[in-house]
Structure formats: C-alpha cells, structure tokens
mmCIF file of C-alpha atoms in Angstrom:
data_model
loop_
_atom_site.group_PDB
_atom_site.id
_atom_site.type_symbol
_atom_site.label_atom_id
_atom_site.label_comp_id
_atom_site.label_asym_id
_atom_site.label_seq_id
_atom_site.Cartn_x
_atom_site.Cartn_y
_atom_site.Cartn_z
ATOM 1 C CA MET A 11 28.756 1.030 -19.433
ATOM 2 C CA LEU A 12 27.915 -2.629 -19.040
ATOM 3 C CA ASP A 13 25.495 -3.993 -21.634
ATOM 4 C CA PRO A 14 22.994 -6.360 -19.951
ATOM 5 C CA ALA A 15 22.377 -8.159 -23.264
ATOM 6 C CA ARG A 16 26.059 -9.033 -23.550
ATOM 7 C CA LEU A 17 26.179 -9.865 -19.860
ATOM 8 C CA ARG A 18 23.400 -12.405 -20.342
ATOM 9 C CA GLN A 19 25.622 -14.186 -22.846
ATOM 10 C CA ARG A 20 28.694 -13.848 -20.663
ATOM 11 C CA THR A 21 27.134 -14.950 -17.410
ATOM 12 C CA SER A 22 25.488 -17.985 -18.963
ATOM 13 C CA LEU A 23 29.010 -19.309 -19.466
ATOM 14 C CA ASN A 24 29.697 -18.938 -15.753
ATOM 15 C CA GLY A 25 26.646 -20.925 -14.701
ATOM 16 C CA LEU A 26 25.151 -24.280 -15.494
ATOM 17 C CA PRO A 27 23.038 -24.764 -18.641
ATOM 18 C CA GLU A 28 19.705 -23.048 -18.344
ATOM 19 C CA ASN A 29 16.981 -25.430 -17.190
ATOM 20 C CA ARG A 30 13.989 -25.326 -19.523
ATOM 21 C CA ALA A 31 12.029 -27.980 -17.667
ATOM 22 C CA GLY A 32 8.424 -27.344 -16.763
ATOM 23 C CA PRO A 33 7.000 -26.858 -13.269
ATOM 24 C CA GLU A 34 7.711 -29.407 -10.592
ATOM 25 C CA LYS A 35 5.147 -32.162 -10.252
ATOM 26 C CA ASN A 36 4.961 -31.621 -6.519
ATOM 27 C CA GLN A 37 3.325 -28.209 -6.463
ATOM 28 C CA THR A 38 3.274 -28.028 -2.665
ATOM 29 C CA LEU A 39 7.028 -28.500 -2.517
ATOM 30 C CA GLN A 40 7.489 -25.868 -5.210
ATOM 31 C CA VAL A 41 5.434 -23.285 -3.329
ATOM 32 C CA ASN A 42 7.319 -23.951 -0.104
ATOM 33 C CA SER A 43 10.719 -23.672 -1.790
ATOM 34 C CA GLU A 44 10.010 -20.408 -3.639
ATOM 35 C CA LYS A 45 9.393 -16.986 -2.188
ATOM 36 C CA LEU A 46 8.929 -13.450 -3.491
ATOM 37 C CA ILE A 47 9.696 -10.495 -1.233
ATOM 38 C CA LEU A 48 8.536 -7.027 -2.276
ATOM 39 C CA PHE A 49 10.302 -4.139 -0.554
ATOM 40 C CA LEU A 50 8.058 -1.096 -0.247
ATOM 41 C CA LYS A 51 7.337 1.977 1.839
ATOM 42 C CA ALA A 52 4.161 3.318 3.370
ATOM 43 C CA PRO A 53 2.605 5.828 0.932
ATOM 44 C CA ARG A 54 3.395 9.017 2.813
ATOM 45 C CA PRO A 55 3.961 12.347 1.009
ATOM 46 C CA GLY A 56 7.544 13.454 1.382
ATOM 47 C CA ALA A 57 8.786 9.939 2.178
ATOM 48 C CA VAL A 58 8.381 8.308 -1.245
ATOM 49 C CA LYS A 59 9.586 9.226 -4.736
ATOM 50 C CA THR A 60 11.689 12.080 -3.385
ATOM 51 C CA ARG A 61 13.545 12.676 -6.657
ATOM 52 C CA LEU A 62 10.275 12.811 -8.564
ATOM 53 C CA ALA A 63 8.849 15.110 -5.884
ATOM 54 C CA GLU A 64 11.546 17.675 -6.634
ATOM 55 C CA ALA A 65 9.949 18.108 -10.059
ATOM 56 C CA ILE A 66 6.219 17.599 -9.460
ATOM 57 C CA GLY A 67 5.694 18.084 -5.715
ATOM 58 C CA THR A 68 5.310 15.702 -2.793
ATOM 59 C CA GLY A 69 1.565 15.107 -3.194
ATOM 60 C CA PRO A 70 1.673 14.180 -6.897
ATOM 61 C CA ALA A 71 4.827 12.130 -6.299
ATOM 62 C CA CYS A 72 3.051 10.141 -3.597
ATOM 63 C CA ALA A 73 0.131 9.578 -5.972
ATOM 64 C CA ALA A 74 2.619 8.370 -8.583
ATOM 65 C CA TYR A 75 4.108 5.974 -6.042
ATOM 66 C CA LEU A 76 0.661 4.600 -5.230
ATOM 67 C CA ARG A 77 -0.024 3.999 -8.898
ATOM 68 C CA CYS A 78 3.314 2.214 -9.355
ATOM 69 C CA VAL A 79 2.698 -0.053 -6.368
ATOM 70 C CA GLU A 80 -0.894 -0.831 -7.293
ATOM 71 C CA THR A 81 0.097 -1.601 -10.893
ATOM 72 C CA LEU A 82 2.790 -3.930 -9.628
ATOM 73 C CA LEU A 83 0.482 -5.688 -7.169
ATOM 74 C CA ILE A 84 -2.093 -6.361 -9.867
ATOM 75 C CA GLN A 85 0.570 -7.929 -12.069
ATOM 76 C CA LEU A 86 1.897 -10.102 -9.237
ATOM 77 C CA GLN A 87 -1.370 -11.088 -7.562
ATOM 78 C CA SER A 88 -1.330 -14.643 -8.969
ATOM 79 C CA LEU A 89 1.948 -15.467 -7.195
ATOM 80 C CA ARG A 90 2.370 -17.315 -3.899
ATOM 81 C CA PRO A 91 4.027 -17.016 -1.452
ATOM 82 C CA VAL A 92 4.597 -13.257 -1.368
ATOM 83 C CA GLU A 93 5.889 -11.129 1.490
ATOM 84 C CA LEU A 94 5.429 -7.358 1.597
ATOM 85 C CA CYS A 95 8.515 -6.174 3.468
ATOM 86 C CA PHE A 96 7.629 -2.642 4.495
ATOM 87 C CA SER A 97 8.986 0.453 6.166
ATOM 88 C CA PRO A 98 8.660 2.193 8.513
ATOM 89 C CA ALA A 99 7.962 -0.541 11.042
ATOM 90 C CA ALA A 100 4.970 1.373 12.446
ATOM 91 C CA ALA A 101 3.192 1.348 9.061
ATOM 92 C CA ALA A 102 1.565 -2.091 9.328
ATOM 93 C CA ALA A 103 -1.971 -0.683 9.157
ATOM 94 C CA GLU A 104 -1.161 1.255 5.976
ATOM 95 C CA ILE A 105 0.169 -1.869 4.277
ATOM 96 C CA GLN A 106 -2.799 -4.136 5.061
ATOM 97 C CA ALA A 107 -4.841 -2.897 2.099
ATOM 98 C CA TRP A 108 -2.156 -4.168 -0.259
ATOM 99 C CA LEU A 109 -2.240 -7.749 0.987
ATOM 100 C CA ARG A 110 -3.744 -10.465 -1.200
ATOM 101 C CA PRO A 111 -4.962 -13.861 0.071
ATOM 102 C CA GLY A 112 -1.973 -15.926 1.157
ATOM 103 C CA TRP A 113 0.372 -12.928 1.349
ATOM 104 C CA ILE A 114 2.015 -11.653 4.515
ATOM 105 C CA ALA A 115 3.453 -8.314 5.644
ATOM 106 C CA VAL A 116 6.706 -8.061 7.610
ATOM 107 C CA PRO A 117 8.554 -4.884 8.665
ATOM 108 C CA GLN A 118 12.018 -4.335 7.260
ATOM 109 C CA ALA A 119 15.025 -4.805 9.519
ATOM 110 C CA GLU A 120 17.103 -1.889 10.733
ATOM 111 C CA GLY A 121 20.166 -0.662 8.837
ATOM 112 C CA ASP A 122 21.075 0.353 5.310
ATOM 113 C CA LEU A 123 19.568 -1.297 2.252
ATOM 114 C CA GLY A 124 22.219 -3.999 2.190
ATOM 115 C CA GLN A 125 21.564 -4.963 5.796
ATOM 116 C CA ARG A 126 17.817 -5.004 5.217
ATOM 117 C CA LEU A 127 18.136 -7.152 2.093
ATOM 118 C CA ARG A 128 20.468 -9.583 3.791
ATOM 119 C CA SER A 129 18.106 -9.890 6.753
ATOM 120 C CA ALA A 130 15.106 -10.584 4.499
ATOM 121 C CA PHE A 131 16.972 -13.286 2.596
ATOM 122 C CA GLN A 132 18.338 -14.890 5.758
ATOM 123 C CA ARG A 133 14.920 -14.972 7.409
ATOM 124 C CA SER A 134 13.424 -16.664 4.352
ATOM 125 C CA PHE A 135 16.169 -19.268 4.092
ATOM 126 C CA ASP A 136 15.897 -19.976 7.814
ATOM 127 C CA ALA A 137 12.171 -20.614 7.287
ATOM 128 C CA GLY A 138 12.910 -23.242 4.629
ATOM 129 C CA ALA A 139 12.778 -21.364 1.330
ATOM 130 C CA SER A 140 15.467 -22.295 -1.193
ATOM 131 C CA ARG A 141 14.801 -19.913 -4.102
ATOM 132 C CA VAL A 142 14.164 -16.388 -2.873
ATOM 133 C CA VAL A 143 13.604 -13.334 -5.064
ATOM 134 C CA VAL A 144 13.501 -9.731 -3.838
ATOM 135 C CA ILE A 145 12.182 -6.785 -5.844
ATOM 136 C CA GLY A 146 11.508 -3.138 -5.078
ATOM 137 C CA SER A 147 8.494 -0.982 -5.861
ATOM 138 C CA ASP A 148 10.203 1.398 -8.319
ATOM 139 C CA CYS A 149 9.559 -0.705 -11.422
ATOM 140 C CA PRO A 150 5.868 -1.248 -12.274
ATOM 141 C CA ALA A 151 6.820 -3.120 -15.449
ATOM 142 C CA ILE A 152 7.718 -6.278 -13.507
ATOM 143 C CA THR A 153 5.377 -9.148 -14.362
ATOM 144 C CA ALA A 154 4.547 -12.472 -12.767
ATOM 145 C CA ASP A 155 6.441 -14.142 -15.610
ATOM 146 C CA ASP A 156 9.575 -12.188 -14.661
ATOM 147 C CA ILE A 157 9.343 -13.629 -11.156
ATOM 148 C CA ARG A 158 8.671 -17.143 -12.423
ATOM 149 C CA ASN A 159 11.653 -16.850 -14.755
ATOM 150 C CA ALA A 160 13.824 -15.818 -11.812
ATOM 151 C CA TRP A 161 12.615 -18.730 -9.692
ATOM 152 C CA GLU A 162 13.301 -21.095 -12.567
ATOM 153 C CA ALA A 163 16.787 -19.669 -13.139
ATOM 154 C CA LEU A 164 17.605 -20.253 -9.476
ATOM 155 C CA ARG A 165 17.338 -23.989 -10.080
ATOM 156 C CA THR A 166 20.642 -23.817 -11.929
ATOM 157 C CA HIS A 167 22.224 -20.491 -10.944
ATOM 158 C CA ASP A 168 23.442 -19.081 -7.645
ATOM 159 C CA VAL A 169 22.375 -15.507 -8.383
ATOM 160 C CA VAL A 170 19.727 -13.895 -10.581
ATOM 161 C CA LEU A 171 19.865 -10.165 -11.336
ATOM 162 C CA GLY A 172 17.434 -7.896 -13.155
ATOM 163 C CA PRO A 173 19.302 -4.773 -14.312
ATOM 164 C CA ALA A 174 17.596 -1.385 -14.197
ATOM 165 C CA ASN A 175 18.217 1.367 -16.719
ATOM 166 C CA ASP A 176 19.740 3.616 -14.050
ATOM 167 C CA GLY A 177 22.543 1.202 -13.137
ATOM 168 C CA GLY A 178 20.779 -0.434 -10.219
ATOM 169 C CA TYR A 179 18.822 -3.651 -10.241
ATOM 170 C CA TRP A 180 15.096 -4.272 -10.038
ATOM 171 C CA LEU A 181 15.483 -7.877 -8.876
ATOM 172 C CA ILE A 182 17.967 -10.002 -7.002
ATOM 173 C CA GLY A 183 17.448 -13.709 -6.435
ATOM 174 C CA LEU A 184 19.500 -16.162 -4.383
ATOM 175 C CA ARG A 185 19.350 -19.802 -3.356
ATOM 176 C CA ARG A 186 21.579 -19.310 -0.317
ATOM 177 C CA ILE A 187 22.792 -16.271 1.560
ATOM 178 C CA GLN A 188 25.710 -14.424 -0.080
ATOM 179 C CA PRO A 189 26.865 -11.761 2.422
ATOM 180 C CA GLU A 190 29.456 -10.309 0.036
ATOM 181 C CA LEU A 191 26.662 -9.015 -2.215
ATOM 182 C CA PHE A 192 25.261 -6.664 0.432
ATOM 183 C CA GLY A 193 28.152 -5.101 2.331
ATOM 184 C CA ASP A 194 29.696 -1.777 1.269
ATOM 185 C CA ILE A 195 27.683 -1.574 -1.953
ATOM 186 C CA PRO A 196 27.349 2.020 -3.294
ATOM 187 C CA TRP A 197 23.559 2.068 -2.898
ATOM 188 C CA SER A 198 21.540 4.693 -4.796
ATOM 189 C CA THR A 199 24.247 5.078 -7.438
ATOM 190 C CA GLY A 200 24.624 3.912 -11.015
ATOM 191 C CA ASN A 201 27.151 1.260 -9.979
ATOM 192 C CA VAL A 202 24.955 -1.078 -7.938
ATOM 193 C CA PHE A 203 24.276 -3.640 -10.664
ATOM 194 C CA ALA A 204 27.854 -3.647 -11.970
ATOM 195 C CA GLU A 205 29.358 -3.999 -8.490
ATOM 196 C CA THR A 206 26.964 -6.790 -7.530
ATOM 197 C CA LEU A 207 27.697 -8.659 -10.742
ATOM 198 C CA LYS A 208 31.448 -8.195 -10.297
ATOM 199 C CA ARG A 209 31.350 -9.563 -6.771
ATOM 200 C CA SER A 210 29.233 -12.513 -7.868
ATOM 201 C CA LEU A 211 31.638 -13.498 -10.624
ATOM 202 C CA ARG A 212 34.665 -12.897 -8.408
ATOM 203 C CA GLY A 213 33.137 -15.324 -5.914
ATOM 204 C CA ASN A 214 32.694 -17.948 -8.664
ATOM 205 C CA LEU A 215 28.925 -17.713 -8.387
ATOM 206 C CA SER A 216 26.865 -18.629 -11.431
ATOM 207 C CA VAL A 217 24.709 -15.692 -12.535
ATOM 208 C CA GLN A 218 21.638 -15.317 -14.725
ATOM 209 C CA VAL A 219 20.857 -11.789 -15.946
ATOM 210 C CA LEU A 220 17.242 -10.991 -16.811
ATOM 211 C CA ARG A 221 15.862 -8.302 -19.114
ATOM 212 C CA GLU A 222 16.576 -4.647 -18.400
ATOM 213 C CA LEU A 223 13.667 -2.588 -17.063
ATOM 214 C CA ARG A 224 13.120 1.050 -16.250
ATOM 215 C CA ASP A 225 12.788 2.343 -12.696
ATOM 216 C CA ILE A 226 10.443 5.262 -12.046
ATOM 217 C CA ASP A 227 12.655 7.799 -10.279
ATOM 218 C CA THR A 228 12.538 11.025 -12.291
ATOM 219 C CA GLU A 229 9.965 13.122 -14.124
ATOM 220 C CA SER A 230 11.088 11.716 -17.482
ATOM 221 C CA ASP A 231 10.679 8.171 -16.122
ATOM 222 C CA TRP A 232 7.182 9.008 -14.938
ATOM 223 C CA ILE A 233 6.192 10.559 -18.261
ATOM 224 C CA ALA A 234 7.493 7.498 -20.099
ATOM 225 C CA PHE A 235 5.448 5.252 -17.823
ATOM 226 C CA LEU A 236 2.291 7.295 -18.421
ATOM 227 C CA GLN A 237 2.898 7.075 -22.154
ATOM 228 C CA GLY A 238 3.170 3.315 -21.917
ATOM 229 C CA SER A 239 6.841 3.215 -22.917
ATOM 230 C CA GLN A 240 8.450 2.392 -19.587
ATOM 231 C CA CYS A 241 10.226 -0.535 -21.193
ATOM 232 C CA PRO A 242 11.475 0.710 -24.581
ATOM 233 C CA PRO A 243 13.093 -1.908 -26.818
ATOM 234 C CA LYS A 244 16.856 -1.947 -26.712
ATOM 235 C CA PRO A 245 18.569 -0.875 -29.967
#
C-alpha cells in the first residue's frame, strides 16, 4: 500500500522546489489563469451514493449526498472561478440552486470518467486557464485552502494529486493536458491514485501530493463524517 506521506517526500524530489511565494500582484491575471472544476451529479435517489444506499436506502443516501455537496459548496464559496460540471446533461435546472455568484454550470462530456475528466481539462485550457484543478463531490472535507494549495503547487509542478483513503484521489490538478493520465485507468478501484502517480512519474512529470482525505462511500464513512472524524490523523 502506498503511503501518501512518504510519497510527498518522494515526489518533491521529482519536481521543482516548492514555491512559497505569496499571491500574484496582478489578481486579475491570477483569477484568469486558475480554475476549479467540481464534478457532481443531480441529487436523484438511486443515482447517487449507490454503495451507501445498499446499507441505508436510496432516500437517506440521497439526503447524505445533498449534505456532502452543500457542506463542500459552503467551504468553497469564496473561490473564483468555479465550474460545476454536472451529470446528467438534462439536469441543468437541478444544479442552478448550487451556483454562487461568478460560478458557472456545464454538463459533463460523454464517456467514462477518464474521457469526461480529459474533456473538462481540455476545455479549460482551450479557454486560457493554465492551472486547473478538478475535484469530486465525495469528499466534504475539502477546503478552500486545499484548492489554493493545489493552485500554488501547479506553479512549480506538472501534476497535483490529493489521495483518498480508498485508493482513489479527491483532487487532480494539471497545468497542461496529460492524456496518459486518463486512458485505461481502473476507475472505481483502489488502484486509481497509485496508477495515476506511476504514470506521472514514468512520464517524467513533476508531482505534488497533498494530504490524504476520506471519501464518503460506505456506511462507516458516513458515520465517521457525522461524528466529525472524516479526516482522522494519520498514525
């Protein structure tokens, strides 16, 4: 099992020295160069939190999903620019309530998760962004500081990854498109983070690994979140 704490030390050797400089003086340029994309689904019973629904039912699981998303949105509401990248494509009306001033909503592309992620990154780079971060809605512990740290790391690293406790990742950030990170990845398995990291290093990409966080997928994850321990300290 890969230890994210050790990986942080290892990957820092593969990238440039971490930039501790403060915010850019030209705030307009900074806003235009950075972008956060939040992947989410319309809150429909039976379509969200399916693993959790097996234990607590589709209605309660949908309510849990709503709470996760709303918690996350509150914690990220100070950030700009933010794109809510939603599915299904016909759910635009259901997503509108989640928009904050200056945010936009865009339907996800067709295809598997890798194809949808690649499309979202490519669209953002084509529009002029140079430091793009994508997160999902499974981890309500993500804070605005986590996103700012990722944006900052992308000044000096090609890839930023936030490992999840289940072997996936809660964040991926890029400063240019890297197609090899999205094709033939074993999505929805415990090998997603490790495989993405391996491909990054094999491609001589500099990588910054962020703190490990807990996704809310199972009943035990949900109970931990309700108890306020969704991010237990690592031993």
